[in-house]
Amino acid sequence: MADQSSATFLSQAHHNLRTVLAARDDSTLPTPDALAATVSALPRPGQPDFLAGRGAEATLDHILTAIVPGLNSQGLSSRYFGFVTGGALPVAEAADNIVSALDQNVQVHLPTHSASTAVEDAALCMLIELLELGGDGRWPGRTFTTGATASNIMGLACGREAIIAARQQDTGAAAVTVAEGGLLAACHAAGVTEFQILTSMSHSSLSKAASVVGLGHRTVKELPASDDEPWRLDLDAVERELAQQGTATIIAVSAGEVNTGRFATNALDMPKLRSLADRYGAWIHVDGAFGIFARALPKTDEFLSLHANVAGLELADSIGADGHKLLNVPYDNGIFFCRNASILSKVFQNPNAVYLSTGPGTNIYSPLNIGIENSRRFRALPVYAVLLSEGRDGMADMFARQVLLARAIAAFIRGSLQFEWLPAEDASLESTHIIVLFRARDPTLNDVLVDRINKTRKMFVSRTKWKGQKAVRIAVASWRVDVQRDLAVIKEVLTEIIAVQGTTA
Ligand SMILES: *Cc1c(COP(=O)(O)O)cnc(C)c1O
């Protein structure tokens, strides 16, 4: 065990990792053979040396030679366009290693023991400024989460508690919180007979969040503005739904939508939504996992229409975002902002644990009382590192590169006779944020297009559907993006696929 904790072992481990990575080619996926080799190298019960204890050196060697070759390059390649992943900026990766080295448990705010909670708060305040959300005084409830799914759970949980409390106050009913009395008793006391979550093309995790907080998938109601723009929220429909007696409403704004990359609202919609929510006692939660970072794009003409899409989001009651996507810090990292700190701490209070209490006289909440976990990682440090290192201009530059590559790909697709740019061919390139959706016009090619692209291992794309038909989805999220270099490879891959199809058709 001694060598495992030694600095020599760790620096050797780091050195060996770097050597292995330097020798790796730039393929996005491991080969099928490499994957099979990794899986067959895993220990199995019944093997003579199963759980025999190999020692740290042999284990490290096993990981580097048998496991790493079976892992994909989502963090190493600039052309891994699947899902929305992002990579890890070197300074974030370094900070994350420091987090592991010091293994702080950021659970209780103990200012005389560790500055970790102060660093977390500093990072959150920097994010509030970067995203121009109206200053940290506006967002007294703020914390790091494991990702946007957790942030969505928190947004719905806070909304549920706040709406019920307001109803009880309005009707003069006895105060029964969800936290204390449970959802059934609280709804009963408030005269709430039904919940609804109004949204447009919400992320799947919103329905999951609805289940976790006891509202259920079926409370999620899609209110698309039109067939052509289903990602946009229909505000008239929202108003009609709000007017129902006995129904409590959370409005979940998809900023942006994960399939098309488009946005539910624009600069004029948010003030209108805010006044509707105030009039009917609804809560507005923004799912801004990746889209909210459009607020930190340069304020130049080419990004004005995206700025309009994310304008007004500061009017929400809660906002969730991801650190491990566009911000390019390692997994798991998400962010949650809430206008109402007392609701947040009511819902997430870890009750009756005196030994976990914070000393008096602080304005930093103990993370365990405002988030899902108790013990947890010092998640803030990589975010802190990225923001300190890049600053506003550096971040704007990185976000702009991501958008410009997506637009260059979209322009290529739009200009090609063999491909169809989705959702609308006549859209302006300026509506593109970081996602490009398209399909092959030839249905036989379209059927196998994702497989053909991914088999090249020069780029990786996601499989999706648009209006019932197969489509290809590209999400640009890595700090490693180089617009000219990556565009050249993408054009080459797509052109080659078309050429081969042409000769076999
Ligand atoms: C990725 C994503 C989520 C889920 O985030 P996780 O970090 O995977 O938990 C939620 N909403 C949107 C819009 C997303 O893109």
Short mmCIF file of C-alpha atoms and ligand atoms in Angstrom, two decimals:
data_model
loop_
_atom_site.label_atom_id
_atom_site.label_comp_id
_atom_site.label_asym_id
_atom_site.label_seq_id
_atom_site.Cartn_x
_atom_site.Cartn_y
_atom_site.Cartn_z
CA MET A 1 0.00 0.00 0.00
CA ALA A 2 2.85 2.37 0.75
CA ASP A 3 3.79 2.92 -2.89
CA GLN A 4 0.18 3.69 -3.77
CA SER A 5 0.20 6.83 -1.70
CA SER A 6 3.64 7.98 -2.68
CA ALA A 7 4.30 11.00 -4.82
CA THR A 8 6.66 8.92 -6.96
CA PHE A 9 3.90 6.49 -7.85
CA LEU A 10 1.51 9.29 -8.76
CA SER A 11 3.97 11.15 -10.93
CA GLN A 12 4.94 7.88 -12.64
CA ALA A 13 1.24 7.21 -13.22
CA HIS A 14 0.81 10.65 -14.73
CA HIS A 15 3.88 10.22 -16.91
CA ASN A 16 2.74 6.80 -18.15
CA LEU A 17 -0.75 8.09 -18.95
CA ARG A 18 0.72 10.94 -21.00
CA THR A 19 2.96 8.49 -22.89
CA VAL A 20 -0.01 6.25 -23.72
CA LEU A 21 -2.14 9.21 -24.84
CA ALA A 22 0.64 10.68 -26.96
CA ALA A 23 0.92 7.39 -28.86
CA ARG A 24 -2.83 7.22 -29.50
CA ASP A 25 -4.14 8.12 -32.97
CA ASP A 26 -6.95 10.65 -33.31
CA SER A 27 -9.77 8.16 -33.92
CA THR A 28 -13.02 9.04 -32.23
CA LEU A 29 -13.93 5.43 -31.36
CA PRO A 30 -11.88 2.38 -30.43
CA THR A 31 -11.80 -0.38 -33.07
CA PRO A 32 -14.18 -3.30 -32.50
CA ASP A 33 -11.11 -5.48 -31.82
CA ALA A 34 -9.81 -3.07 -29.18
CA LEU A 35 -13.20 -3.02 -27.49
CA ALA A 36 -13.41 -6.80 -27.46
CA ALA A 37 -9.89 -7.06 -26.07
CA THR A 38 -10.71 -4.70 -23.21
CA VAL A 39 -13.88 -6.52 -22.28
CA SER A 40 -12.12 -9.90 -22.36
CA ALA A 41 -9.35 -8.55 -20.09
CA LEU A 42 -11.80 -7.77 -17.28
CA PRO A 43 -11.56 -10.03 -14.22
CA ARG A 44 -14.27 -12.66 -13.84
CA PRO A 45 -15.39 -14.59 -10.78
CA GLY A 46 -13.94 -18.09 -10.92
CA GLN A 47 -10.59 -17.05 -12.39
CA PRO A 48 -7.73 -18.30 -10.15
CA ASP A 49 -6.40 -14.79 -9.45
CA PHE A 50 -9.82 -13.15 -9.09
CA LEU A 51 -9.57 -10.54 -6.28
CA ALA A 52 -6.07 -11.80 -5.51
CA GLY A 53 -4.69 -8.26 -5.25
CA ARG A 54 -2.34 -7.31 -8.07
CA GLY A 55 -0.70 -4.31 -6.44
CA ALA A 56 -0.72 -0.71 -7.61
CA GLU A 57 1.98 -0.94 -10.31
CA ALA A 58 0.42 -3.92 -12.07
CA THR A 59 -3.03 -2.39 -11.76
CA LEU A 60 -1.91 0.85 -13.34
CA ASP A 61 -0.24 -1.07 -16.11
CA HIS A 62 -3.46 -3.06 -16.67
CA ILE A 63 -5.54 0.11 -16.85
CA LEU A 64 -3.21 1.81 -19.30
CA THR A 65 -2.62 -1.16 -21.58
CA ALA A 66 -5.92 -3.05 -21.34
CA ILE A 67 -8.64 -0.54 -20.38
CA VAL A 68 -7.64 2.76 -21.97
CA PRO A 69 -7.50 1.34 -25.53
CA GLY A 70 -11.14 0.31 -25.13
CA LEU A 71 -12.31 3.82 -24.23
CA ASN A 72 -13.55 6.33 -26.79
CA SER A 73 -11.93 9.69 -27.47
CA GLN A 74 -14.79 11.99 -26.57
CA GLY A 75 -12.46 14.06 -24.42
CA LEU A 76 -9.45 13.82 -26.72
CA SER A 77 -10.93 14.50 -30.15
CA SER A 78 -12.28 17.76 -31.56
CA ARG A 79 -14.63 15.75 -33.78
CA TYR A 80 -16.53 13.69 -31.27
CA PHE A 81 -19.94 15.25 -32.02
CA GLY A 82 -22.18 12.75 -30.23
CA PHE A 83 -24.77 13.73 -27.59
CA VAL A 84 -23.48 17.03 -26.14
CA THR A 85 -20.27 16.14 -24.39
CA GLY A 86 -17.59 18.82 -24.30
CA GLY A 87 -14.06 17.94 -23.30
CA ALA A 88 -11.88 19.10 -20.45
CA LEU A 89 -9.73 22.20 -20.85
CA PRO A 90 -6.19 21.38 -19.66
CA VAL A 91 -6.48 23.80 -16.75
CA ALA A 92 -9.77 22.13 -15.73
CA GLU A 93 -8.22 18.68 -15.93
CA ALA A 94 -5.29 19.84 -13.81
CA ALA A 95 -7.68 21.38 -11.27
CA ASP A 96 -9.68 18.16 -11.22
CA ASN A 97 -6.53 16.20 -10.39
CA ILE A 98 -5.90 18.61 -7.53
CA VAL A 99 -9.45 17.98 -6.34
CA SER A 100 -8.67 14.25 -6.22
CA ALA A 101 -5.29 14.81 -4.57
CA LEU A 102 -6.82 16.84 -1.73
CA ASP A 103 -10.12 14.94 -1.68
CA GLN A 104 -12.09 17.64 0.09
CA ASN A 105 -15.58 16.77 1.18
CA VAL A 106 -17.59 19.87 0.35
CA GLN A 107 -20.55 19.16 2.56
CA VAL A 108 -20.62 21.68 5.37
CA HIS A 109 -19.48 25.29 5.21
CA LEU A 110 -16.71 25.29 7.79
CA PRO A 111 -14.76 28.47 7.15
CA THR A 112 -12.19 27.76 9.86
CA HIS A 113 -11.43 24.30 8.41
CA SER A 114 -11.30 24.75 4.63
CA ALA A 115 -11.80 27.47 2.06
CA SER A 116 -13.48 25.00 -0.32
CA THR A 117 -17.01 26.39 0.18
CA ALA A 118 -15.74 29.95 -0.31
CA VAL A 119 -14.08 28.85 -3.57
CA GLU A 120 -17.37 27.23 -4.65
CA ASP A 121 -19.24 30.41 -4.01
CA ALA A 122 -16.62 32.48 -5.82
CA ALA A 123 -16.93 30.18 -8.86
CA LEU A 124 -20.74 30.43 -8.81
CA CYS A 125 -20.56 34.24 -8.61
CA MET A 126 -18.13 34.29 -11.54
CA LEU A 127 -20.59 32.20 -13.55
CA ILE A 128 -23.44 34.55 -12.70
CA GLU A 129 -21.34 37.42 -14.05
CA LEU A 130 -20.20 35.50 -17.13
CA LEU A 131 -23.82 34.67 -17.97
CA GLU A 132 -24.96 38.20 -17.07
CA LEU A 133 -27.76 36.92 -14.87
CA GLY A 134 -28.18 40.17 -12.97
CA GLY A 135 -25.64 39.81 -10.18
CA ASP A 136 -25.22 37.32 -7.36
CA GLY A 137 -27.70 39.22 -5.16
CA ARG A 138 -30.40 38.04 -7.54
CA TRP A 139 -29.41 34.37 -7.13
CA PRO A 140 -28.87 33.76 -3.41
CA GLY A 141 -29.67 30.07 -3.93
CA ARG A 142 -26.77 28.60 -5.90
CA THR A 143 -24.84 25.37 -5.90
CA PHE A 144 -23.00 22.78 -7.98
CA THR A 145 -24.82 19.61 -9.03
CA THR A 146 -23.86 16.42 -10.83
CA GLY A 147 -25.35 17.72 -14.08
CA ALA A 148 -28.40 19.25 -15.69
CA THR A 149 -30.58 16.27 -14.78
CA ALA A 150 -29.96 16.94 -11.10
CA SER A 151 -30.49 20.65 -11.76
CA ASN A 152 -33.86 19.85 -13.38
CA ILE A 153 -34.83 17.74 -10.37
CA MET A 154 -33.92 20.65 -8.12
CA GLY A 155 -35.81 23.16 -10.26
CA LEU A 156 -39.00 21.08 -10.17
CA ALA A 157 -38.61 20.35 -6.46
CA CYS A 158 -38.24 24.06 -5.66
CA GLY A 159 -41.09 25.03 -7.98
CA ARG A 160 -43.39 22.47 -6.39
CA GLU A 161 -42.63 23.74 -2.88
CA ALA A 162 -42.91 27.43 -3.78
CA ILE A 163 -46.20 27.14 -5.66
CA ILE A 164 -47.84 25.17 -2.87
CA ALA A 165 -46.60 27.62 -0.21
CA ALA A 166 -47.98 30.57 -2.18
CA ARG A 167 -51.37 28.86 -2.65
CA GLN A 168 -51.64 28.16 1.05
CA GLN A 169 -50.77 31.76 1.84
CA ASP A 170 -53.33 33.07 -0.66
CA THR A 171 -56.15 30.95 0.73
CA GLY A 172 -55.12 31.37 4.36
CA ALA A 173 -54.79 27.60 4.65
CA ALA A 174 -52.56 25.96 7.23
CA ALA A 175 -48.96 25.86 6.08
CA VAL A 176 -48.01 22.31 5.16
CA THR A 177 -44.77 22.07 3.19
CA VAL A 178 -43.85 19.23 0.86
CA ALA A 179 -40.60 18.92 2.82
CA GLU A 180 -42.41 18.37 6.12
CA GLY A 181 -45.79 16.95 5.24
CA GLY A 182 -45.15 15.33 1.89
CA LEU A 183 -46.69 16.08 -1.48
CA LEU A 184 -50.12 14.65 -0.78
CA ALA A 185 -50.74 16.56 2.44
CA ALA A 186 -49.23 19.77 1.07
CA CYS A 187 -51.37 19.67 -2.10
CA HIS A 188 -54.44 18.86 -0.05
CA ALA A 189 -53.84 21.84 2.26
CA ALA A 190 -53.28 24.12 -0.75
CA GLY A 191 -56.33 22.92 -2.69
CA VAL A 192 -54.10 21.75 -5.53
CA THR A 193 -55.69 18.85 -7.37
CA GLU A 194 -53.33 18.66 -10.33
CA PHE A 195 -49.79 19.59 -11.34
CA GLN A 196 -48.60 20.41 -14.84
CA ILE A 197 -45.20 21.16 -16.29
CA LEU A 198 -45.57 23.25 -19.43
CA THR A 199 -42.74 23.02 -21.92
CA SER A 200 -41.72 22.62 -25.57
CA MET A 201 -39.45 19.81 -26.80
CA SER A 202 -38.16 19.27 -23.32
CA HIS A 203 -35.09 17.17 -22.65
CA SER A 204 -35.91 13.59 -21.61
CA SER A 205 -34.40 14.31 -18.19
CA LEU A 206 -37.25 16.72 -17.43
CA SER A 207 -39.71 13.81 -17.43
CA LYS A 208 -37.33 11.80 -15.30
CA ALA A 209 -37.11 14.74 -12.91
CA ALA A 210 -40.92 14.90 -12.85
CA SER A 211 -40.98 11.27 -11.78
CA VAL A 212 -38.33 11.73 -9.09
CA VAL A 213 -40.15 14.64 -7.46
CA GLY A 214 -43.44 12.74 -7.42
CA LEU A 215 -45.23 14.66 -10.17
CA GLY A 216 -44.95 12.03 -12.89
CA HIS A 217 -44.08 11.93 -16.57
CA ARG A 218 -47.65 12.66 -17.56
CA THR A 219 -47.59 16.09 -15.96
CA VAL A 220 -45.11 17.20 -18.64
CA LYS A 221 -47.19 18.90 -21.33
CA GLU A 222 -45.70 19.81 -24.67
CA LEU A 223 -46.98 23.13 -25.99
CA PRO A 224 -45.24 23.61 -29.35
CA ALA A 225 -45.74 26.96 -31.05
CA SER A 226 -46.23 25.26 -34.44
CA ASP A 227 -45.39 22.18 -36.51
CA ASP A 228 -42.54 24.06 -38.09
CA GLU A 229 -41.09 25.37 -34.84
CA PRO A 230 -42.02 22.77 -32.23
CA TRP A 231 -39.12 23.84 -30.00
CA ARG A 232 -40.79 27.23 -29.43
CA LEU A 233 -43.16 27.51 -26.51
CA ASP A 234 -46.70 28.57 -27.40
CA LEU A 235 -47.37 31.41 -24.96
CA ASP A 236 -51.09 31.58 -25.71
CA ALA A 237 -51.41 27.90 -24.86
CA VAL A 238 -49.40 28.52 -21.70
CA GLU A 239 -51.87 31.21 -20.67
CA ARG A 240 -54.86 28.94 -21.34
CA GLU A 241 -53.32 26.16 -19.25
CA LEU A 242 -52.44 28.53 -16.42
CA ALA A 243 -56.01 29.68 -16.11
CA GLN A 244 -57.26 26.25 -14.94
CA GLN A 245 -58.54 26.29 -11.38
CA GLY A 246 -56.86 23.97 -8.88
CA THR A 247 -53.92 23.28 -11.17
CA ALA A 248 -50.39 24.19 -10.14
CA THR A 249 -47.96 24.96 -12.93
CA ILE A 250 -44.23 24.88 -13.51
CA ILE A 251 -43.08 26.33 -16.81
CA ALA A 252 -39.92 24.64 -18.07
CA VAL A 253 -38.10 26.64 -20.72
CA SER A 254 -35.89 24.59 -23.09
CA ALA A 255 -32.95 26.87 -23.71
CA GLY A 256 -31.82 25.15 -26.01
CA GLU A 257 -33.46 22.09 -27.35
CA VAL A 258 -31.16 19.10 -27.58
CA ASN A 259 -32.19 17.74 -31.01
CA THR A 260 -32.31 20.94 -33.06
CA GLY A 261 -30.28 23.28 -30.86
CA ARG A 262 -33.06 25.89 -31.14
CA PHE A 263 -34.56 27.87 -28.28
CA ALA A 264 -38.03 27.93 -26.69
CA THR A 265 -38.19 31.68 -26.15
CA ASN A 266 -36.79 34.99 -27.33
CA ALA A 267 -36.24 38.41 -25.84
CA LEU A 268 -39.94 39.33 -26.03
CA ASP A 269 -41.25 36.02 -24.69
CA MET A 270 -39.53 35.96 -21.33
CA PRO A 271 -41.05 39.18 -19.90
CA LYS A 272 -44.47 37.97 -21.05
CA LEU A 273 -43.91 34.54 -19.44
CA ARG A 274 -42.77 36.24 -16.25
CA SER A 275 -45.89 38.31 -15.96
CA LEU A 276 -48.10 35.30 -16.71
CA ALA A 277 -46.28 33.27 -14.07
CA ASP A 278 -46.69 36.07 -11.53
CA ARG A 279 -50.36 36.48 -12.31
CA TYR A 280 -51.14 32.76 -11.93
CA GLY A 281 -48.59 31.81 -9.28
CA ALA A 282 -46.45 29.61 -11.52
CA TRP A 283 -42.72 28.85 -11.31
CA ILE A 284 -40.36 29.26 -14.26
CA HIS A 285 -37.45 26.84 -14.55
CA VAL A 286 -34.91 27.16 -17.36
CA ASP A 287 -33.17 24.04 -18.64
CA GLY A 288 -30.10 25.78 -19.99
CA ALA A 289 -27.80 22.74 -19.96
CA PHE A 290 -25.76 23.87 -22.95
CA GLY A 291 -27.84 26.68 -24.46
CA ILE A 292 -27.46 29.19 -21.66
CA PHE A 293 -23.81 29.66 -22.57
CA ALA A 294 -24.98 31.51 -25.69
CA ARG A 295 -25.28 34.44 -23.28
CA ALA A 296 -21.50 34.52 -23.04
CA LEU A 297 -20.89 34.66 -26.81
CA PRO A 298 -19.24 37.80 -28.18
CA LYS A 299 -21.75 40.62 -28.68
CA THR A 300 -21.02 40.86 -32.38
CA ASP A 301 -23.54 40.92 -35.24
CA GLU A 302 -23.15 37.26 -36.12
CA PHE A 303 -24.31 36.22 -32.65
CA LEU A 304 -27.09 38.77 -32.14
CA SER A 305 -29.89 36.39 -32.99
CA LEU A 306 -28.60 33.84 -30.47
CA HIS A 307 -28.33 36.58 -27.87
CA ALA A 308 -31.99 37.37 -28.55
CA ASN A 309 -32.89 33.69 -27.99
CA VAL A 310 -31.38 33.67 -24.53
CA ALA A 311 -32.35 37.21 -23.52
CA GLY A 312 -34.62 37.42 -20.52
CA LEU A 313 -33.70 34.04 -19.04
CA GLU A 314 -32.60 35.90 -15.91
CA LEU A 315 -36.32 36.44 -15.27
CA ALA A 316 -36.73 32.75 -14.37
CA ASP A 317 -37.11 31.47 -10.81
CA SER A 318 -34.51 28.77 -11.30
CA ILE A 319 -31.89 27.91 -13.90
CA GLY A 320 -29.98 24.70 -14.48
CA ALA A 321 -26.83 24.38 -16.56
CA ASP A 322 -24.08 21.87 -17.27
CA GLY A 323 -20.42 22.38 -16.50
CA HIS A 324 -19.34 19.19 -18.28
CA LYS A 325 -20.71 20.24 -21.67
CA LEU A 326 -19.80 23.60 -23.26
CA LEU A 327 -17.88 24.86 -20.25
CA ASN A 328 -15.42 22.01 -20.80
CA VAL A 329 -14.77 20.85 -17.27
CA PRO A 330 -14.65 17.10 -16.51
CA TYR A 331 -17.68 15.05 -15.43
CA ASP A 332 -19.70 15.32 -13.28
CA ASN A 333 -20.46 18.97 -13.14
CA GLY A 334 -23.70 20.89 -13.20
CA ILE A 335 -24.98 24.17 -11.81
CA PHE A 336 -28.20 25.27 -10.19
CA PHE A 337 -29.32 28.84 -9.54
CA CYS A 338 -32.44 29.74 -7.57
CA ARG A 339 -33.92 33.16 -6.87
CA ASN A 340 -35.45 31.98 -3.61
CA ALA A 341 -32.83 30.69 -1.18
CA SER A 342 -35.34 29.99 1.55
CA ILE A 343 -37.35 27.66 -0.70
CA LEU A 344 -34.13 25.97 -1.81
CA SER A 345 -32.99 25.34 1.74
CA LYS A 346 -36.47 24.29 2.83
CA VAL A 347 -36.50 21.54 0.19
CA PHE A 348 -32.91 20.37 0.59
CA GLN A 349 -32.40 20.86 4.33
CA ASN A 350 -30.58 17.91 5.86
CA PRO A 351 -32.53 17.97 9.09
CA ASN A 352 -31.52 17.23 12.65
CA ALA A 353 -27.81 16.59 12.18
CA VAL A 354 -26.35 18.88 14.80
CA TYR A 355 -22.78 17.70 14.20
CA LEU A 356 -23.10 18.99 10.64
CA SER A 357 -24.13 22.50 11.58
CA THR A 358 -22.31 25.56 10.36
CA GLY A 359 -21.13 28.27 12.70
CA PRO A 360 -23.19 31.48 12.83
CA GLY A 361 -22.58 34.65 10.84
CA THR A 362 -22.09 33.36 7.33
CA ASN A 363 -23.86 34.01 4.07
CA ILE A 364 -22.55 30.85 2.43
CA TYR A 365 -24.91 27.91 2.79
CA SER A 366 -23.64 24.48 3.65
CA PRO A 367 -23.87 22.54 0.38
CA LEU A 368 -25.64 19.60 2.06
CA ASN A 369 -28.56 21.89 2.92
CA ILE A 370 -29.06 23.24 -0.59
CA GLY A 371 -28.36 20.23 -2.81
CA ILE A 372 -29.10 16.56 -3.35
CA GLU A 373 -25.93 15.02 -1.90
CA ASN A 374 -24.43 15.17 1.54
CA SER A 375 -20.79 14.14 1.06
CA ARG A 376 -19.53 15.27 -2.28
CA ARG A 377 -16.61 16.23 -4.46
CA PHE A 378 -15.06 19.71 -4.60
CA ARG A 379 -16.78 20.23 -7.96
CA ALA A 380 -16.19 23.94 -8.14
CA LEU A 381 -12.44 23.94 -8.59
CA PRO A 382 -12.32 23.02 -12.31
CA VAL A 383 -14.97 25.67 -13.06
CA TYR A 384 -13.09 28.19 -10.97
CA ALA A 385 -9.89 27.31 -12.85
CA VAL A 386 -11.48 27.66 -16.28
CA LEU A 387 -13.05 31.04 -15.52
CA LEU A 388 -9.93 32.40 -13.87
CA SER A 389 -7.71 31.19 -16.68
CA GLU A 390 -9.85 32.17 -19.69
CA GLY A 391 -11.71 35.19 -18.39
CA ARG A 392 -14.72 36.61 -20.18
CA ASP A 393 -12.92 37.06 -23.50
CA GLY A 394 -11.34 33.62 -23.50
CA MET A 395 -14.68 31.99 -22.77
CA ALA A 396 -16.42 34.04 -25.45
CA ASP A 397 -13.76 32.98 -27.89
CA MET A 398 -14.18 29.27 -27.11
CA PHE A 399 -17.99 29.44 -27.34
CA ALA A 400 -17.69 31.34 -30.63
CA ARG A 401 -15.41 28.68 -32.12
CA GLN A 402 -17.96 26.00 -31.28
CA VAL A 403 -20.76 27.98 -32.96
CA LEU A 404 -18.66 28.87 -36.00
CA LEU A 405 -17.76 25.24 -36.68
CA ALA A 406 -21.43 24.23 -36.36
CA ARG A 407 -22.40 26.99 -38.82
CA ALA A 408 -19.65 26.04 -41.25
CA ILE A 409 -20.93 22.44 -41.21
CA ALA A 410 -24.50 23.67 -41.64
CA ALA A 411 -23.43 25.82 -44.61
CA PHE A 412 -21.73 22.81 -46.23
CA ILE A 413 -24.83 20.64 -45.70
CA ARG A 414 -27.12 23.35 -47.02
CA GLY A 415 -24.99 23.79 -50.10
CA SER A 416 -24.87 20.08 -50.87
CA LEU A 417 -27.36 18.44 -53.23
CA GLN A 418 -27.14 15.11 -51.44
CA PHE A 419 -27.94 16.30 -47.95
CA GLU A 420 -30.91 18.09 -46.46
CA TRP A 421 -30.37 20.59 -43.66
CA LEU A 422 -32.97 20.22 -40.91
CA PRO A 423 -35.25 21.37 -39.43
CA ALA A 424 -35.70 23.94 -42.23
CA GLU A 425 -33.52 24.39 -45.29
CA ASP A 426 -34.37 28.05 -45.65
CA ALA A 427 -33.39 28.93 -42.08
CA SER A 428 -30.71 31.50 -41.49
CA LEU A 429 -27.30 30.17 -40.52
CA GLU A 430 -27.47 32.60 -37.62
CA SER A 431 -30.14 30.45 -36.01
CA THR A 432 -27.50 27.74 -35.55
CA HIS A 433 -25.92 27.51 -32.13
CA ILE A 434 -23.85 24.32 -31.68
CA ILE A 435 -26.13 21.66 -33.16
CA VAL A 436 -26.48 20.65 -36.79
CA LEU A 437 -29.27 18.29 -37.84
CA PHE A 438 -29.38 16.77 -41.31
CA ARG A 439 -30.19 13.73 -43.41
CA ALA A 440 -29.21 12.21 -46.75
CA ARG A 441 -31.77 12.78 -49.49
CA ASP A 442 -31.22 9.24 -50.77
CA PRO A 443 -33.24 7.08 -48.35
CA THR A 444 -30.97 4.03 -48.72
CA LEU A 445 -27.97 6.12 -47.80
CA ASN A 446 -29.88 7.87 -45.03
CA ASP A 447 -30.62 4.50 -43.50
CA VAL A 448 -26.93 3.76 -42.96
CA LEU A 449 -25.51 7.27 -42.83
CA VAL A 450 -24.74 7.42 -39.10
CA ASP A 451 -23.02 4.02 -39.24
CA ARG A 452 -21.00 5.02 -42.31
CA ILE A 453 -19.84 8.25 -40.69
CA ASN A 454 -18.95 6.68 -37.36
CA LYS A 455 -17.19 3.73 -38.99
CA THR A 456 -14.59 6.12 -40.40
CA ARG A 457 -13.65 6.91 -36.79
CA LYS A 458 -12.61 10.36 -38.08
CA MET A 459 -15.74 11.89 -36.59
CA PHE A 460 -18.57 10.68 -34.40
CA VAL A 461 -22.20 11.75 -34.72
CA SER A 462 -25.46 10.88 -32.97
CA ARG A 463 -28.35 8.98 -34.43
CA THR A 464 -31.68 10.75 -34.10
CA LYS A 465 -35.05 11.20 -35.76
CA TRP A 466 -36.71 14.25 -37.19
CA LYS A 467 -40.45 14.12 -38.00
CA GLY A 468 -40.35 10.33 -37.89
CA GLN A 469 -37.37 9.87 -40.21
CA LYS A 470 -33.80 8.99 -39.37
CA ALA A 471 -31.45 11.93 -39.11
CA VAL A 472 -27.87 12.74 -38.16
CA ARG A 473 -27.08 15.08 -35.34
CA ILE A 474 -23.81 16.88 -34.76
CA ALA A 475 -23.16 18.72 -31.50
CA VAL A 476 -20.01 20.81 -31.35
CA ALA A 477 -18.92 21.21 -27.75
CA SER A 478 -15.19 20.72 -27.35
CA TRP A 479 -12.62 23.38 -26.54
CA ARG A 480 -10.37 21.57 -29.03
CA VAL A 481 -12.38 22.73 -32.04
CA ASP A 482 -10.38 24.28 -34.87
CA VAL A 483 -12.87 25.50 -37.45
CA GLN A 484 -10.73 25.17 -40.61
CA ARG A 485 -8.98 21.93 -39.69
CA ASP A 486 -12.13 20.17 -38.49
CA LEU A 487 -14.31 21.42 -41.33
CA ALA A 488 -11.83 20.00 -43.86
CA VAL A 489 -12.02 16.53 -42.26
CA ILE A 490 -15.83 16.63 -42.02
CA LYS A 491 -16.18 17.62 -45.69
CA GLU A 492 -13.78 14.86 -46.69
CA VAL A 493 -15.70 12.22 -44.70
CA LEU A 494 -19.11 13.25 -46.06
CA THR A 495 -17.89 13.69 -49.63
CA GLU A 496 -16.28 10.26 -49.60
CA ILE A 497 -19.46 8.63 -48.30
CA ILE A 498 -21.46 10.25 -51.08
CA ALA A 499 -18.89 9.16 -53.70
CA VAL A 500 -18.91 5.53 -52.52
CA GLN A 501 -22.72 5.49 -52.43
CA GLY A 502 -22.74 6.90 -55.97
CA THR A 503 -20.62 4.02 -57.28
CA THR A 504 -22.63 1.29 -55.57
CA ALA A 505 -26.13 2.70 -56.08
C1 LIG B 1 -27.58 17.13 -21.42
C2 LIG B 1 -28.84 17.79 -21.11
C3 LIG B 1 -29.54 17.50 -19.93
C4 LIG B 1 -29.07 16.44 -18.98
O1 LIG B 1 -27.85 16.81 -18.47
P1 LIG B 1 -26.88 15.78 -17.74
O2 LIG B 1 -25.69 16.59 -17.52
O3 LIG B 1 -26.68 14.66 -18.72
O4 LIG B 1 -27.56 15.34 -16.50
C5 LIG B 1 -30.68 18.20 -19.67
N1 LIG B 1 -31.14 19.12 -20.52
C6 LIG B 1 -30.52 19.41 -21.68
C7 LIG B 1 -31.08 20.46 -22.57
C8 LIG B 1 -29.34 18.75 -22.00
O5 LIG B 1 -28.70 19.05 -23.15
#
